[in-house]
PDB file of C-alpha atoms and ligand atoms in Angstrom:
ATOM      1  CA  MET A1308      -4.222-168.096 -38.952  1.00 83.00           C
ATOM      2  CA  SER A1309      -7.603-169.648 -39.501  1.00 93.00           C
ATOM      3  CA  ILE A1310     -10.584-170.060 -37.234  1.00 95.00           C
ATOM      4  CA  GLU A1311      -9.915-173.825 -37.525  1.00 95.00           C
ATOM      5  CA  ASP A1312      -6.703-173.271 -35.515  1.00 96.00           C
ATOM      6  CA  CYS A1313      -8.810-172.178 -32.527  1.00 98.00           C
ATOM      7  CA  ARG A1314      -9.702-175.344 -30.730  1.00 97.00           C
ATOM      8  CA  ILE A1315     -11.316-176.551 -27.546  1.00 98.00           C
ATOM      9  CA  ILE A1316      -8.785-178.381 -25.400  1.00 98.00           C
ATOM     10  CA  GLU A1317     -10.088-180.775 -22.779  1.00 98.00           C
ATOM     11  CA  LEU A1318      -7.948-180.779 -19.628  1.00 98.00           C
ATOM     12  CA  PRO A1319      -7.169-183.604 -17.215  1.00 98.00           C
ATOM     13  CA  LYS A1320      -9.894-183.958 -14.604  1.00 98.00           C
ATOM     14  CA  ILE A1321      -9.267-185.896 -11.398  1.00 98.00           C
ATOM     15  CA  SER A1322     -12.765-186.623 -10.171  1.00 97.00           C
ATOM     16  CA  ASP A1323     -12.948-186.948  -6.432  1.00 98.00           C
ATOM     17  CA  PRO A1324     -15.844-186.956  -3.965  1.00 98.00           C
ATOM     18  CA  ARG A1325     -13.835-184.329  -2.040  1.00 98.00           C
ATOM     19  CA  GLY A1326     -13.915-182.030  -5.073  1.00 97.00           C
ATOM     20  CA  ASN A1327     -12.553-182.319  -8.597  1.00 98.00           C
ATOM     21  CA  LEU A1328      -9.067-181.233  -9.612  1.00 98.00           C
ATOM     22  CA  THR A1329      -7.791-180.016 -12.982  1.00 98.00           C
ATOM     23  CA  PHE A1330      -4.242-179.069 -13.895  1.00 98.00           C
ATOM     24  CA  ILE A1331      -2.534-177.430 -16.874  1.00 98.00           C
ATOM     25  CA  GLU A1332       1.112-177.840 -17.824  1.00 98.00           C
ATOM     26  CA  GLY A1333       2.619-175.522 -20.436  1.00 98.00           C
ATOM     27  CA  ASN A1334       3.782-177.216 -23.652  1.00 98.00           C
ATOM     28  CA  ARG A1335       1.930-180.353 -22.611  1.00 97.00           C
ATOM     29  CA  HIS A1336      -1.787-179.671 -22.263  1.00 97.00           C
ATOM     30  CA  ILE A1337      -1.590-176.369 -24.117  1.00 98.00           C
ATOM     31  CA  PRO A1338       0.782-175.728 -27.045  1.00 98.00           C
ATOM     32  CA  PHE A1339       2.929-172.989 -25.473  1.00 98.00           C
ATOM     33  CA  GLU A1340       4.956-172.153 -22.399  1.00 98.00           C
ATOM     34  CA  ILE A1341       2.907-170.157 -19.875  1.00 98.00           C
ATOM     35  CA  MET A1342       4.438-166.713 -19.329  1.00 98.00           C
ATOM     36  CA  ARG A1343       1.485-164.884 -17.823  1.00 98.00           C
ATOM     37  CA  VAL A1344      -1.886-165.544 -16.186  1.00 98.00           C
ATOM     38  CA  PHE A1345      -4.674-163.008 -15.882  1.00 98.00           C
ATOM     39  CA  TYR A1346      -8.371-163.221 -15.135  1.00 98.00           C
ATOM     40  CA  LEU A1347     -11.520-161.208 -15.582  1.00 98.00           C
ATOM     41  CA  TYR A1348     -13.976-161.216 -12.678  1.00 98.00           C
ATOM     42  CA  ASP A1349     -16.756-159.041 -11.243  1.00 98.00           C
ATOM     43  CA  VAL A1350     -17.803-158.402 -14.856  1.00 97.00           C
ATOM     44  CA  PRO A1351     -21.103-156.462 -14.826  1.00 96.00           C
ATOM     45  CA  GLY A1352     -23.948-158.052 -16.815  1.00 91.00           C
ATOM     46  CA  GLY A1353     -24.087-156.899 -20.431  1.00 94.00           C
ATOM     47  CA  THR A1354     -20.390-156.026 -20.579  1.00 96.00           C
ATOM     48  CA  GLU A1355     -18.246-156.879 -23.610  1.00 97.00           C
ATOM     49  CA  ARG A1356     -14.514-157.457 -23.197  1.00 97.00           C
ATOM     50  CA  GLY A1357     -11.736-158.165 -25.640  1.00 97.00           C
ATOM     51  CA  GLY A1358     -12.389-156.562 -28.991  1.00 97.00           C
ATOM     52  CA  HIS A1359      -8.828-156.964 -30.227  1.00 98.00           C
ATOM     53  CA  ALA A1360      -6.317-159.364 -31.773  1.00 98.00           C
ATOM     54  CA  HIS A1361      -2.655-159.963 -30.983  1.00 98.00           C
ATOM     55  CA  SER A1362       0.301-160.031 -33.377  1.00 97.00           C
ATOM     56  CA  ARG A1363       2.267-162.718 -31.549  1.00 98.00           C
ATOM     57  CA  LEU A1364       0.463-163.678 -28.362  1.00 98.00           C
ATOM     58  CA  GLU A1365      -1.169-167.087 -27.990  1.00 98.00           C
ATOM     59  CA  GLN A1366      -3.791-167.592 -25.303  1.00 98.00           C
ATOM     60  CA  PHE A1367      -5.789-170.316 -23.614  1.00 98.00           C
ATOM     61  CA  MET A1368      -9.054-169.198 -22.017  1.00 98.00           C
ATOM     62  CA  VAL A1369     -11.071-171.073 -19.380  1.00 98.00           C
ATOM     63  CA  ALA A1370     -14.347-170.301 -17.616  1.00 98.00           C
ATOM     64  CA  MET A1371     -13.134-171.012 -14.088  1.00 98.00           C
ATOM     65  CA  SER A1372     -16.600-170.215 -12.791  1.00 98.00           C
ATOM     66  CA  GLY A1373     -19.886-169.403 -14.502  1.00 98.00           C
ATOM     67  CA  SER A1374     -20.024-168.940 -18.253  1.00 98.00           C
ATOM     68  CA  PHE A1375     -19.444-166.536 -21.133  1.00 98.00           C
ATOM     69  CA  ASP A1376     -19.226-166.539 -24.927  1.00 98.00           C
ATOM     70  CA  VAL A1377     -16.054-166.020 -26.958  1.00 98.00           C
ATOM     71  CA  ILE A1378     -16.484-164.711 -30.498  1.00 98.00           C
ATOM     72  CA  LEU A1379     -13.527-165.564 -32.727  1.00 98.00           C
ATOM     73  CA  ASP A1380     -12.805-164.063 -36.135  1.00 98.00           C
ATOM     74  CA  ASP A1381      -9.909-164.772 -38.508  1.00 97.00           C
ATOM     75  CA  GLY A1382     -10.824-161.979 -40.919  1.00 97.00           C
ATOM     76  CA  ASN A1383     -12.852-164.341 -43.104  1.00 96.00           C
ATOM     77  CA  GLN A1384     -14.920-166.435 -40.755  1.00 97.00           C
ATOM     78  CA  ARG A1385     -16.472-165.844 -37.360  1.00 97.00           C
ATOM     79  CA  LYS A1386     -17.538-168.375 -34.744  1.00 97.00           C
ATOM     80  CA  ARG A1387     -18.974-168.294 -31.255  1.00 98.00           C
ATOM     81  CA  VAL A1388     -17.820-170.619 -28.474  1.00 98.00           C
ATOM     82  CA  HIS A1389     -19.650-170.939 -25.163  1.00 98.00           C
ATOM     83  CA  LEU A1390     -17.374-171.702 -22.198  1.00 98.00           C
ATOM     84  CA  ASN A1391     -18.983-172.972 -19.012  1.00 98.00           C
ATOM     85  CA  ARG A1392     -16.689-175.607 -17.446  1.00 98.00           C
ATOM     86  CA  SER A1393     -13.351-175.367 -15.669  1.00 98.00           C
ATOM     87  CA  TYR A1394     -11.972-178.588 -17.264  1.00 98.00           C
ATOM     88  CA  TYR A1395     -11.774-177.327 -20.831  1.00 98.00           C
ATOM     89  CA  GLY A1396     -10.905-174.108 -22.610  1.00 98.00           C
ATOM     90  CA  ILE A1397     -10.319-172.509 -25.973  1.00 98.00           C
ATOM     91  CA  TYR A1398      -6.867-172.166 -27.505  1.00 98.00           C
ATOM     92  CA  ILE A1399      -6.525-168.889 -29.438  1.00 98.00           C
ATOM     93  CA  PRO A1400      -3.427-168.507 -31.638  1.00 98.00           C
ATOM     94  CA  ALA A1401      -1.990-165.166 -32.745  1.00 98.00           C
ATOM     95  CA  LEU A1402      -3.842-163.057 -35.314  1.00 98.00           C
ATOM     96  CA  ILE A1403      -7.350-164.021 -34.246  1.00 98.00           C
ATOM     97  CA  TRP A1404      -9.848-161.304 -33.334  1.00 98.00           C
ATOM     98  CA  ARG A1405     -11.695-162.079 -30.081  1.00 98.00           C
ATOM     99  CA  GLU A1406     -14.624-160.622 -28.168  1.00 98.00           C
ATOM    100  CA  MET A1407     -16.129-161.929 -24.947  1.00 98.00           C
ATOM    101  CA  GLU A1408     -19.737-161.330 -23.908  1.00 98.00           C
ATOM    102  CA  ASN A1409     -22.741-162.805 -22.077  1.00 98.00           C
ATOM    103  CA  PHE A1410     -20.816-163.127 -18.815  1.00 98.00           C
ATOM    104  CA  SER A1411     -22.957-164.856 -16.220  1.00 98.00           C
ATOM    105  CA  SER A1412     -23.110-163.394 -12.757  1.00 97.00           C
ATOM    106  CA  GLY A1413     -20.022-164.391 -10.743  1.00 96.00           C
ATOM    107  CA  SER A1414     -18.162-165.720 -13.779  1.00 98.00           C
ATOM    108  CA  VAL A1415     -14.375-165.794 -13.905  1.00 98.00           C
ATOM    109  CA  CYS A1416     -12.480-165.864 -17.205  1.00 98.00           C
ATOM    110  CA  MET A1417      -8.921-167.089 -16.734  1.00 98.00           C
ATOM    111  CA  VAL A1418      -6.409-166.553 -19.534  1.00 98.00           C
ATOM    112  CA  LEU A1419      -3.029-168.256 -19.851  1.00 98.00           C
ATOM    113  CA  ALA A1420      -0.733-166.315 -22.161  1.00 98.00           C
ATOM    114  CA  SER A1421       2.466-167.129 -24.052  1.00 98.00           C
ATOM    115  CA  GLU A1422       4.078-163.696 -23.519  1.00 98.00           C
ATOM    116  CA  LEU A1423       4.363-161.001 -20.903  1.00 98.00           C
ATOM    117  CA  TYR A1424       2.018-158.022 -21.317  1.00 98.00           C
ATOM    118  CA  SER A1425       2.921-155.835 -24.259  1.00 98.00           C
ATOM    119  CA  GLN A1426       0.711-152.988 -25.402  1.00 97.00           C
ATOM    120  CA  THR A1427       2.393-152.986 -28.825  1.00 98.00           C
ATOM    121  CA  ASP A1428       1.228-156.572 -29.472  1.00 98.00           C
ATOM    122  CA  TYR A1429      -2.440-155.441 -29.562  1.00 98.00           C
ATOM    123  CA  ILE A1430      -4.411-154.789 -32.757  1.00 98.00           C
ATOM    124  CA  ARG A1431      -7.458-152.864 -31.589  1.00 98.00           C
ATOM    125  CA  ASP A1432      -9.001-151.756 -34.886  1.00 98.00           C
ATOM    126  CA  PHE A1433     -11.014-154.464 -36.654  1.00 98.00           C
ATOM    127  CA  GLU A1434     -10.562-152.922 -40.101  1.00 97.00           C
ATOM    128  CA  VAL A1435      -6.789-152.772 -39.584  1.00 97.00           C
ATOM    129  CA  PHE A1436      -6.871-156.402 -38.410  1.00 97.00           C
ATOM    130  CA  VAL A1437      -8.752-157.531 -41.527  1.00 97.00           C
ATOM    131  CA  ARG A1438      -6.378-155.670 -43.828  1.00 97.00           C
ATOM    132  CA  LEU A1439      -3.402-157.148 -41.964  1.00 96.00           C
ATOM    133  CA  VAL A1440      -4.541-160.782 -42.234  1.00 95.00           C
ATOM    134  CA  ARG A1441      -5.469-160.260 -45.893  1.00 93.00           C
ATOM    135  CA  GLY A1442      -1.900-159.113 -46.556  1.00 92.00           C
ATOM    136  CA  GLU A1443      -2.922-155.550 -47.394  1.00 92.00           C
ATOM    137  CA  LEU A1444      -0.704-154.139 -44.606  1.00 84.00           C
ATOM    138  CA  LYS A1445       2.797-154.971 -43.513  1.00 69.00           C
TER     139      LYS A1445
HETATM  140  P1  TYD B 780      -7.191-155.267 -22.086  1.00 64.83           P
HETATM  141  O1  TYD B 780      -6.405-156.443 -22.546  1.00 64.83           O
HETATM  142  O2  TYD B 780      -7.178-154.054 -22.961  1.00 64.83           O
HETATM  143  O3  TYD B 780      -8.675-155.751 -21.787  1.00 64.83           O
HETATM  144  P2  TYD B 780      -9.981-155.653 -22.714  1.00 64.83           P
HETATM  145  O4  TYD B 780      -9.493-155.767 -24.138  1.00 64.83           O
HETATM  146  O5  TYD B 780     -10.868-156.785 -22.292  1.00 64.83           O
HETATM  147  O6  TYD B 780     -10.584-154.332 -22.413  1.00 64.83           O
HETATM  148  O7  TYD B 780      -6.653-154.841 -20.651  1.00 64.83           O
HETATM  149  C1  TYD B 780      -7.288-153.854 -19.880  1.00 64.83           C
HETATM  150  C2  TYD B 780      -6.244-153.063 -19.117  1.00 64.83           C
HETATM  151  O8  TYD B 780      -5.456-153.912 -18.277  1.00 64.83           O
HETATM  152  C3  TYD B 780      -5.274-152.328 -20.014  1.00 64.83           C
HETATM  153  O9  TYD B 780      -5.109-151.026 -19.474  1.00 64.83           O
HETATM  154  C4  TYD B 780      -3.982-153.065 -19.878  1.00 64.83           C
HETATM  155  C5  TYD B 780      -4.078-153.754 -18.543  1.00 64.83           C
HETATM  156  N1  TYD B 780      -3.425-155.082 -18.552  1.00 64.83           N
HETATM  157  C6  TYD B 780      -2.184-155.245 -17.983  1.00 64.83           C
HETATM  158  O10 TYD B 780      -1.582-154.277 -17.446  1.00 64.83           O
HETATM  159  N2  TYD B 780      -1.598-156.483 -17.975  1.00 64.83           N
HETATM  160  C7  TYD B 780      -2.206-157.569 -18.546  1.00 64.83           C
HETATM  161  O11 TYD B 780      -1.651-158.684 -18.536  1.00 64.83           O
HETATM  162  C8  TYD B 780      -3.489-157.377 -19.172  1.00 64.83           C
HETATM  163  C9  TYD B 780      -4.198-158.515 -19.846  1.00 64.83           C
HETATM  164  C10 TYD B 780      -4.058-156.122 -19.145  1.00 64.83           C
END
């Protein structure tokens, strides 16, 4: 997987004076079926989250409120994405290292995931991750 496979996806936005509405359908607006939803909230200032990659899991991450940065790394290249709107998000395929930081006060990071939670899908050591994507590990 390459950093180029991580992409911002703009979501439908129904603008309305009563309040805007955005919706997400699996396999339509994002390229996988949604199996799980989780969210980070009440994140204390200065906290870093993530710091891992996944073997199989694909994710789509949205700043439902506030803002934060997502750092993405494919083992060769690194890029930083700032999320601060609830009508777009970042698609993260498998085998991409991610870290989240600079959470604003009151921010909510919602993640749509392609699989149920599985501890064995996590790669938590960056050196192991780099060796894996470079084909130095099975
Ligand atoms: P984790 O993904 O390790 O968060 P971070 O990498 O940001 O620290 O998850 C933190 C804890 O929450 C961990 O003990 C596993 C648990 N967890 C679940 O039980 N189900 C889930 O869907 C997720 C995402 C985490």
